[in-house]
Amino acid sequence: MRVKKIFPVEWLDMKPYNNSDSVDLYYVGLANKIMDLLAKSDLDEYFKDDVILRKASLYFASWFEDICSNLGMWALVNKECNARYGSVLPFYDVSEYYEGEVNPQDISLLLWHFMQVYNEKNTLLNPENPWILKTALDLTRLLDAEYESAPENERLYDFIHNGRIGENWWECRKLLEWFHMFSYVFLGAPEAINESMDDSGFEDMPLPKRMYMTVTEHIFNYKHNLLSLSTWQWLAKITGNAVFDEIERTKPSMFLYKGRKTTRFWLYDLVEDKEYGVEMDSFADGSMPIRNYEEDKTLVYTTLVRFEGRYYISGLMTELRGVGKGKIDDAVEEMRYQRELESQQKENYSAFLAASGGDPAVIVKDRDAVRKFFVEKMRFTEEDEFDMPAVVSLPKCYSIYGDPLNGVCISPNNGQCIALKGNKYYNKEYAKREGFCFYVNNGSVPYRVACILHGQGLIPDAAINSLRGYEYGRDFLHKNGDFFLDYFYHSTREYDLLPHCCQ
């Protein structure tokens, strides 16, 4: 297989500086060595696509640059995995493992992650696939031979570990954006951003503005990576700089423009009944966006970010022109209603726990039984509204779950896999085939519920396909269950669960 050489410009496209030096040229050369190896590996069929092959080569070169330059990304993977799962890496035996160096376990996990992200079949790949392990060993030999002579990228280290980043929002934003778009940590992020732009419904918006808006949303919300952390959460842990931990973002809302005073302009949140002083430095072009705003008359839709005790526009600020007062009032009331619903979920959750006897799920026969549970057990009245799932075919049973963040959820999928006492629909053979779905986020249950089902041993027969047989695949899945849940639900117990959620 002939492959087109990687040139320095491709490597430089991933860097926060504009000119390459000898360090960059070294890693470009290394990326080409990696590309040659992958093209001839046991995974050559997977890497037959030139785009995928080049991405993988740059990805592994970037990882190697990280550990040789002490950038801190992989060191954080080791630290977080140890804290969460009791081992510096999931899946593999680490009895012989050297942190900060090249290990076959590292390469195996990186290779599995890359293939999982770019897996066209959207299936769960076995981390112990022999072709993955064999290719990982070959890559380890290549990188280990380079380890002692590999240079440190001091320019990139200084950019990431800039101790003065808290002095300027735009410098901080630049680091957040680079880390999200171009670090190997957020594998697949550019493709996800392009997909989000296509599905945003803002096709008429100029491309630069749409890109800026989408990137901003991803910086704060996108967690598709090995640790399921957002961009600012990664940087908070890597750099130790408190400025990242203190970044807060308001919910999108409608604001009334209240005028400008010195270096700030004032916005009144119509939904939360609160006024904010927003820095003029929110705009790269000075005060251009608000020059024609009329005090107490101009309405805007935006989100704010709190940075070092000051508020800035986060994303875009859209003036609501030509929208009648009636529609604005209706929209504000709808936002308030949705936020009230969110606050009421705790009450619904308590009612669910009382009705279920403390169990995380209730399994019933059909839609009539679901309604009966709500009315007789949870004391809903006919006037209360709750969503019944729309299904084409009649399921074997329905599952009802309680979650303090999402309320009460109803699912027609996989209730036969949950080994609750009294679940007469439990089917061991079905659970063997389909139980793994709870670990890979098929949309049936919230993250917290999946964590409880796993933690309480309520999906005991779930298994991953393994060449070593069903029992090995079952034990492997449950041993690494916490990692799979975090990875596929793009969530963590630290940031995405209430303090009592995993009890």
Coordinates of C-alpha atoms in Angstrom, one line a residue:
M1 CA 0.0 0.0 0.0
R2 CA 1.5 3.3 -1.1
V3 CA 0.8 6.3 1.1
K4 CA 1.2 10.0 0.6
K5 CA 3.9 11.5 2.8
I6 CA 2.8 13.7 5.7
F7 CA 4.3 17.2 5.3
P8 CA 5.1 19.8 8.1
V9 CA 2.1 21.9 7.1
E10 CA -0.2 19.2 8.3
W11 CA 1.5 19.0 11.6
L12 CA 1.6 22.8 11.9
D13 CA -2.1 23.0 11.3
M14 CA -2.5 21.3 14.7
K15 CA -0.3 23.8 16.6
P16 CA -1.0 27.1 18.2
Y17 CA 2.0 28.8 16.5
N18 CA 2.7 29.6 12.9
N19 CA 6.2 28.4 12.1
S20 CA 7.8 25.0 12.5
D21 CA 11.1 24.3 14.1
S22 CA 13.4 21.3 14.4
V23 CA 11.2 19.8 17.1
D24 CA 8.2 19.9 14.8
L25 CA 10.2 18.4 12.0
Y26 CA 11.2 15.5 14.2
Y27 CA 7.6 14.7 15.0
V28 CA 6.6 15.0 11.3
G29 CA 9.2 12.4 10.5
L30 CA 8.0 10.2 13.3
A31 CA 4.4 10.5 12.0
N32 CA 5.6 9.2 8.7
K33 CA 7.3 6.2 10.3
I34 CA 4.1 5.5 12.2
M35 CA 2.1 5.7 9.0
D36 CA 4.4 3.2 7.2
L37 CA 4.0 0.8 10.1
L38 CA 0.2 1.0 10.3
A39 CA -0.2 0.6 6.5
K40 CA 1.7 -2.7 6.7
S41 CA 0.2 -3.9 10.0
D42 CA -2.3 -6.6 10.8
L43 CA -4.9 -3.7 10.8
D44 CA -4.0 -2.7 7.2
E45 CA -7.6 -3.3 6.1
Y46 CA -8.8 -0.8 8.8
F47 CA -6.2 1.7 7.7
K48 CA -6.7 1.4 4.0
D49 CA -8.5 4.7 4.0
D50 CA -5.8 7.4 3.6
V51 CA -7.6 10.0 5.7
I52 CA -8.0 7.6 8.6
L53 CA -4.4 6.4 8.3
R54 CA -3.1 10.0 8.4
K55 CA -5.2 10.9 11.4
A56 CA -3.9 7.9 13.3
S57 CA -0.3 8.7 12.4
L58 CA -0.6 12.3 13.7
Y59 CA -2.6 11.1 16.7
F60 CA 0.1 8.7 17.9
A61 CA 2.9 11.2 17.1
S62 CA 1.0 13.8 19.2
W63 CA 0.6 11.3 22.1
F64 CA 4.4 10.6 22.0
E65 CA 5.1 14.3 21.9
D66 CA 2.9 14.6 25.1
I67 CA 4.8 12.1 27.1
C68 CA 8.2 13.3 25.9
S69 CA 7.4 16.9 26.6
N70 CA 5.6 16.4 29.9
L71 CA 2.5 18.2 28.6
G72 CA 0.4 16.4 31.2
M73 CA -2.4 14.9 29.1
W74 CA -1.5 11.2 29.4
A75 CA -0.3 11.7 32.9
L76 CA -3.8 12.8 33.7
V77 CA -5.3 9.7 32.1
N78 CA -3.1 7.6 34.4
K79 CA -4.0 9.7 37.5
E80 CA -7.8 9.7 36.8
C81 CA -8.0 6.0 35.9
N82 CA -6.2 5.2 39.1
A83 CA -8.5 7.3 41.2
R84 CA -11.7 6.1 39.4
Y85 CA -11.0 2.4 38.6
G86 CA -8.1 1.5 40.8
S87 CA -5.6 1.0 38.0
V88 CA -3.6 3.4 35.9
L89 CA -5.3 2.0 32.7
P90 CA -8.4 -0.1 32.1
F91 CA -8.5 -3.4 30.4
Y92 CA -4.8 -4.5 30.5
D93 CA -2.4 -6.0 33.0
V94 CA -0.3 -3.2 34.4
S95 CA 1.9 -5.2 36.8
E96 CA 4.8 -4.2 34.5
Y97 CA 4.1 -0.5 33.6
Y98 CA 6.3 2.6 33.7
E99 CA 4.4 5.9 33.9
G100 CA 5.7 8.6 31.6
E101 CA 7.3 6.1 29.3
V102 CA 6.2 4.0 26.3
N103 CA 4.1 1.0 27.3
P104 CA 2.3 -1.5 25.1
Q105 CA -0.8 -1.1 27.4
D106 CA -0.8 2.7 26.5
I107 CA -0.6 2.0 22.8
S108 CA -3.3 -0.7 23.0
L109 CA -5.7 1.6 24.7
L110 CA -5.0 4.4 22.3
L111 CA -5.4 2.1 19.3
W112 CA -8.7 0.7 20.7
H113 CA -10.0 4.3 21.4
F114 CA -9.0 5.5 17.9
M115 CA -10.8 2.5 16.2
Q116 CA -13.8 2.9 18.5
V117 CA -14.2 6.6 17.5
Y118 CA -13.9 5.9 13.8
N119 CA -15.8 2.7 13.9
E120 CA -18.2 2.8 11.0
K121 CA -20.3 -0.1 12.3
N122 CA -20.9 1.7 15.6
T123 CA -20.3 -1.5 17.6
L124 CA -18.4 -2.2 20.7
L125 CA -14.8 -3.3 19.8
N126 CA -13.1 -5.8 22.1
P127 CA -10.0 -4.1 23.6
E128 CA -8.3 -7.5 23.6
N129 CA -8.7 -8.0 19.9
P130 CA -5.5 -9.8 18.9
W131 CA -4.9 -7.6 15.9
I132 CA -5.1 -4.5 18.1
L133 CA -2.6 -6.1 20.6
K134 CA -0.2 -7.2 17.9
T135 CA -0.2 -3.8 16.2
A136 CA 0.3 -2.1 19.5
L137 CA 3.4 -4.2 20.2
D138 CA 4.8 -3.2 16.9
L139 CA 4.1 0.5 17.6
T140 CA 5.6 0.2 21.0
R141 CA 8.9 -1.1 19.6
L142 CA 9.0 1.8 17.2
L143 CA 8.3 4.5 19.8
D144 CA 10.4 2.9 22.5
A145 CA 13.4 3.1 20.2
E146 CA 12.8 6.8 19.7
Y147 CA 12.1 7.6 23.4
E148 CA 15.6 8.6 24.6
S149 CA 16.4 10.9 21.7
A150 CA 12.9 12.5 21.2
P151 CA 13.0 16.3 21.8
E152 CA 10.6 18.2 24.1
N153 CA 8.2 20.7 22.6
E154 CA 8.8 23.6 24.9
R155 CA 6.7 26.0 22.9
L156 CA 3.7 23.8 23.2
Y157 CA 4.3 23.2 26.9
D158 CA 4.5 27.0 27.6
F159 CA 1.3 27.6 25.7
I160 CA -0.6 25.0 27.7
H161 CA 0.9 25.8 31.1
N162 CA 0.7 29.6 30.8
G163 CA 0.5 30.8 34.4
R164 CA -0.9 34.2 33.3
I165 CA -3.9 32.8 31.4
G166 CA -6.3 34.2 33.9
E167 CA -5.5 37.8 33.0
N168 CA -7.2 37.8 29.6
W169 CA -10.4 36.0 28.5
W170 CA -9.4 35.9 24.9
E171 CA -6.1 34.2 25.7
C172 CA -8.0 31.7 27.8
R173 CA -10.5 31.2 25.0
K174 CA -7.7 30.6 22.6
L175 CA -6.2 27.9 24.7
L176 CA -9.6 26.3 25.3
E177 CA -10.3 26.3 21.5
W178 CA -6.9 24.9 20.5
F179 CA -7.1 22.2 23.1
H180 CA -10.6 21.1 21.9
M181 CA -9.9 21.3 18.2
F182 CA -6.3 20.1 17.9
S183 CA -5.1 18.2 20.9
Y184 CA -5.1 14.4 20.4
V185 CA -7.3 14.2 23.5
F186 CA -10.4 15.3 21.6
L187 CA -10.2 12.8 18.9
G188 CA -12.9 13.3 16.3
A189 CA -13.9 16.7 17.7
P190 CA -13.5 18.6 14.3
E191 CA -15.8 16.1 12.6
A192 CA -18.4 16.4 15.5
I193 CA -18.3 20.2 15.1
N194 CA -18.9 20.0 11.4
E195 CA -21.8 17.6 12.0
S196 CA -23.3 19.9 14.6
M197 CA -23.0 22.9 12.3
D198 CA -24.9 20.9 9.6
D199 CA -27.7 20.1 12.1
S200 CA -27.8 23.4 13.9
G201 CA -30.7 24.9 11.9
F202 CA -28.7 28.1 11.4
E203 CA -27.6 27.4 7.8
D204 CA -28.3 31.1 6.9
M205 CA -25.9 32.3 9.5
P206 CA -22.4 33.3 8.1
L207 CA -20.0 30.4 8.3
P208 CA -17.5 32.1 10.7
K209 CA -20.3 33.0 13.2
R210 CA -21.8 29.5 13.0
M211 CA -18.4 27.9 13.6
Y212 CA -17.7 30.2 16.6
M213 CA -21.1 29.4 18.1
T214 CA -20.7 25.7 17.6
V215 CA -17.1 25.5 18.9
T216 CA -18.2 27.4 22.0
E217 CA -21.0 24.9 22.7
H218 CA -18.6 22.0 22.3
I219 CA -15.9 23.6 24.5
F220 CA -18.4 23.6 27.4
N221 CA -20.5 20.5 26.7
Y222 CA -18.6 17.9 24.5
K223 CA -17.1 15.1 26.5
H224 CA -16.4 12.4 23.9
N225 CA -12.9 11.3 25.0
L226 CA -11.1 8.7 27.2
L227 CA -12.0 10.5 30.4
S228 CA -15.3 12.0 29.5
L229 CA -14.2 15.5 30.6
S230 CA -15.1 18.8 29.0
T231 CA -12.3 21.0 27.6
W232 CA -12.2 23.2 30.6
Q233 CA -12.2 20.2 33.0
W234 CA -9.2 18.7 31.2
L235 CA -7.3 22.0 31.4
A236 CA -8.2 22.6 35.1
K237 CA -6.7 19.2 36.0
I238 CA -3.7 19.4 33.7
T239 CA -2.6 22.8 34.6
G240 CA -3.8 23.1 38.1
N241 CA -4.8 26.7 37.3
A242 CA -7.9 27.6 39.4
V243 CA -9.2 29.9 36.6
F244 CA -10.5 26.8 34.7
D245 CA -12.3 25.4 37.8
E246 CA -14.0 28.8 38.4
I247 CA -15.3 29.2 34.9
E248 CA -19.1 29.2 35.0
R249 CA -21.7 29.5 32.2
T250 CA -25.2 30.7 32.5
K251 CA -28.1 29.0 30.7
P252 CA -29.2 30.5 27.3
S253 CA -31.7 33.3 28.0
M254 CA -33.4 36.4 26.8
F255 CA -32.0 39.7 27.9
L256 CA -33.1 43.3 27.8
Y257 CA -30.3 45.8 26.9
K258 CA -29.9 48.3 29.7
G259 CA -27.2 50.5 28.3
R260 CA -23.5 51.0 28.6
K261 CA -21.4 52.3 31.5
T262 CA -17.6 52.7 31.1
T263 CA -16.1 49.3 30.2
R264 CA -19.3 47.3 30.6
F265 CA -22.8 47.1 29.1
W266 CA -25.7 45.9 31.1
L267 CA -28.1 43.0 30.3
Y268 CA -31.3 42.2 32.3
D269 CA -32.2 38.5 32.3
L270 CA -35.9 38.3 31.7
V271 CA -36.2 34.7 32.7
E272 CA -34.1 34.8 35.9
D273 CA -35.0 38.4 36.9
K274 CA -31.3 39.3 37.3
E275 CA -29.0 42.0 35.8
Y276 CA -25.5 41.4 34.6
G277 CA -22.6 43.8 33.9
V278 CA -20.9 42.3 30.8
E279 CA -17.4 43.3 29.8
M280 CA -17.0 45.2 26.5
D281 CA -13.9 42.9 25.9
S282 CA -16.5 40.2 25.0
F283 CA -16.2 41.4 21.4
A284 CA -13.0 41.1 19.4
D285 CA -14.2 44.1 17.3
G286 CA -14.8 46.4 20.3
S287 CA -18.4 47.6 20.9
M288 CA -19.6 47.0 17.3
P289 CA -22.4 44.6 18.1
I290 CA -24.2 47.0 20.6
R291 CA -23.6 50.4 18.9
N292 CA -27.1 50.5 17.6
Y293 CA -28.8 49.0 20.6
E294 CA -31.5 51.1 22.2
E295 CA -31.6 51.2 26.0
D296 CA -34.6 49.4 27.5
K297 CA -35.8 48.5 24.0
T298 CA -33.4 46.0 22.4
L299 CA -33.8 42.4 23.2
V300 CA -31.1 39.8 22.7
Y301 CA -30.6 36.1 23.1
T302 CA -27.3 34.9 24.4
T303 CA -25.3 33.0 27.1
L304 CA -22.8 34.5 29.5
V305 CA -19.6 33.0 30.9
R306 CA -18.1 34.1 34.3
F307 CA -14.4 34.4 34.1
E308 CA -12.3 35.7 37.0
G309 CA -15.3 37.3 38.5
R310 CA -16.3 39.1 35.3
Y311 CA -19.0 38.3 32.7
Y312 CA -18.4 37.9 29.0
I313 CA -20.6 36.9 26.1
S314 CA -20.2 33.1 25.5
G315 CA -20.9 32.2 21.9
L316 CA -23.0 34.7 20.0
M317 CA -25.4 37.5 21.0
T318 CA -28.4 37.6 18.7
E319 CA -30.6 40.7 18.5
L320 CA -34.3 39.7 18.4
R321 CA -35.5 42.0 15.7
G322 CA -39.1 42.0 14.4
V323 CA -40.2 39.6 17.2
G324 CA -43.5 40.8 18.8
K325 CA -43.9 41.4 22.5
G326 CA -46.4 38.5 22.7
K327 CA -43.9 36.0 21.3
I328 CA -41.2 37.2 23.6
D329 CA -43.4 36.9 26.6
D330 CA -44.4 33.4 25.5
A331 CA -40.8 32.4 25.0
V332 CA -39.8 33.7 28.4
E333 CA -42.7 31.9 30.1
E334 CA -41.7 28.7 28.3
M335 CA -38.1 29.0 29.6
R336 CA -39.4 29.6 33.1
Y337 CA -41.7 26.6 32.8
Q338 CA -38.9 24.3 31.6
R339 CA -36.6 25.4 34.5
E340 CA -39.4 24.8 37.0
L341 CA -39.9 21.3 35.5
E342 CA -36.2 20.6 36.1
S343 CA -36.5 21.7 39.7
Q344 CA -39.6 19.4 40.2
Q345 CA -37.7 16.3 39.1
K346 CA -36.4 15.7 42.7
E347 CA -40.0 15.5 43.9
N348 CA -40.9 13.0 41.2
Y349 CA -37.8 11.0 42.0
S350 CA -38.7 10.7 45.7
A351 CA -42.2 9.6 44.7
F352 CA -40.7 7.0 42.4
L353 CA -38.5 5.6 45.1
A354 CA -41.5 5.3 47.5
A355 CA -43.5 3.6 44.7
S356 CA -40.7 1.2 43.7
G357 CA -39.8 0.3 47.3
G358 CA -36.3 1.8 46.7
D359 CA -35.5 -0.2 43.6
P360 CA -33.9 1.7 40.7
A361 CA -36.3 0.2 38.2
V362 CA -39.8 -1.3 37.9
I363 CA -40.6 -3.7 35.1
V364 CA -44.2 -4.0 34.0
K365 CA -46.1 -5.8 31.1
D366 CA -47.5 -3.1 28.9
R367 CA -48.6 0.5 28.5
D368 CA -51.7 0.0 30.6
A369 CA -49.5 -1.3 33.4
V370 CA -47.2 1.7 33.1
R371 CA -50.2 4.1 33.5
K372 CA -51.5 2.0 36.4
F373 CA -48.1 2.4 38.2
F374 CA -48.2 6.2 37.8
V375 CA -51.7 6.5 39.0
E376 CA -51.9 3.9 41.8
K377 CA -48.3 3.9 43.0
M378 CA -47.0 7.4 42.3
R379 CA -50.4 9.1 42.9
F380 CA -50.4 10.9 39.6
T381 CA -53.9 12.1 38.6
E382 CA -55.3 11.9 35.1
E383 CA -54.5 15.6 34.7
D384 CA -50.8 15.1 35.3
E385 CA -48.8 14.8 32.1
F386 CA -46.2 12.1 31.5
D387 CA -44.7 10.9 28.2
M388 CA -45.6 7.4 27.0
P389 CA -43.0 6.0 24.6
A390 CA -44.0 5.7 20.9
V391 CA -43.1 2.2 19.7
V392 CA -43.9 0.4 16.4
S393 CA -44.0 -3.1 17.8
L394 CA -45.2 -4.4 21.1
P395 CA -42.2 -4.9 23.5
K396 CA -42.0 -7.8 25.9
C397 CA -42.2 -5.4 28.8
Y398 CA -41.7 -1.8 29.8
S399 CA -39.1 -0.5 32.3
I400 CA -39.7 2.5 34.5
Y401 CA -36.7 4.3 36.0
G402 CA -36.3 7.1 38.5
D403 CA -33.5 9.7 38.2
P404 CA -33.2 12.9 40.2
L405 CA -31.8 14.7 37.1
N406 CA -34.1 13.5 34.4
G407 CA -37.2 12.6 36.3
V408 CA -39.1 9.4 35.7
C409 CA -38.1 7.6 32.4
I410 CA -40.1 4.9 30.5
S411 CA -38.3 2.5 28.2
P412 CA -39.6 -0.4 26.0
N413 CA -36.1 -1.8 25.7
N414 CA -34.2 -4.5 27.5
G415 CA -36.2 -4.9 30.7
Q416 CA -35.6 -8.6 30.2
C417 CA -31.9 -8.0 31.1
I418 CA -32.5 -6.6 34.6
A419 CA -32.3 -9.2 37.3
L420 CA -34.6 -7.4 39.8
K421 CA -36.3 -9.6 42.3
G422 CA -39.8 -10.2 41.1
N423 CA -39.0 -9.3 37.4
K424 CA -40.9 -12.2 35.8
Y425 CA -39.8 -11.0 32.4
Y426 CA -36.1 -11.6 33.0
N427 CA -34.6 -13.8 30.3
K428 CA -31.1 -15.1 30.9
E429 CA -30.4 -16.0 27.3
Y430 CA -31.7 -12.6 26.1
A431 CA -29.6 -10.9 28.8
K432 CA -26.5 -12.7 27.6
R433 CA -27.0 -11.2 24.1
E434 CA -28.3 -7.7 24.9
G435 CA -27.3 -6.8 28.4
F436 CA -24.1 -5.1 27.2
C437 CA -26.4 -2.3 25.8
F438 CA -26.7 -0.8 29.3
Y439 CA -22.9 -0.2 29.2
V440 CA -22.7 1.4 25.7
N441 CA -25.5 3.9 26.0
N442 CA -28.2 2.9 23.7
G443 CA -30.4 5.6 25.0
S444 CA -32.6 3.4 27.2
V445 CA -31.5 4.7 30.6
P446 CA -29.8 7.8 32.1
Y447 CA -26.2 7.5 33.1
R448 CA -27.0 7.4 36.8
V449 CA -29.5 4.5 36.4
A450 CA -26.9 2.5 34.4
C451 CA -24.3 3.1 37.1
I452 CA -26.8 1.8 39.8
L453 CA -27.8 -1.2 37.8
H454 CA -24.1 -2.1 37.3
G455 CA -23.2 -1.3 40.9
Q456 CA -25.9 -3.4 42.4
G457 CA -25.2 -6.3 40.1
L458 CA -28.6 -6.2 38.4
I459 CA -27.3 -6.9 34.9
P460 CA -25.2 -10.0 35.8
D461 CA -25.4 -11.9 32.6
A462 CA -24.3 -9.0 30.3
A463 CA -21.1 -9.8 28.4
I464 CA -18.7 -8.6 25.7
N465 CA -18.0 -10.9 22.8
S466 CA -14.6 -12.6 23.5
L467 CA -12.6 -15.2 21.7
R468 CA -12.1 -16.7 25.2
G469 CA -15.8 -17.5 25.6
Y470 CA -18.9 -16.1 27.2
E471 CA -17.8 -16.4 30.8
Y472 CA -14.6 -14.5 30.2
G473 CA -16.4 -11.8 28.2
R474 CA -18.9 -11.5 31.0
D475 CA -16.3 -11.1 33.7
F476 CA -14.2 -8.7 31.5
L477 CA -17.3 -6.4 31.0
H478 CA -18.1 -6.3 34.7
K479 CA -14.5 -5.8 35.8
N480 CA -14.3 -2.8 33.4
G481 CA -17.9 -1.7 33.8
D482 CA -17.2 1.6 35.4
F483 CA -14.9 2.6 32.6
F484 CA -17.3 1.5 29.9
L485 CA -20.1 3.5 31.5
D486 CA -18.1 6.7 31.8
Y487 CA -16.7 6.3 28.3
F488 CA -19.9 5.5 26.4
Y489 CA -22.2 7.8 28.4
H490 CA -19.7 10.7 28.1
S491 CA -20.1 11.3 31.8
T492 CA -18.3 11.1 35.1
R493 CA -19.4 10.6 38.7
E494 CA -17.4 13.6 39.7
Y495 CA -19.2 16.1 37.5
D496 CA -22.4 14.5 36.3
L497 CA -24.0 12.9 39.3
L498 CA -25.5 14.3 42.4
P499 CA -23.5 13.4 45.6
H500 CA -26.0 10.6 46.5
C501 CA -26.5 9.2 43.0
C502 CA -24.3 6.1 43.2
Q503 CA -25.5 4.8 46.5

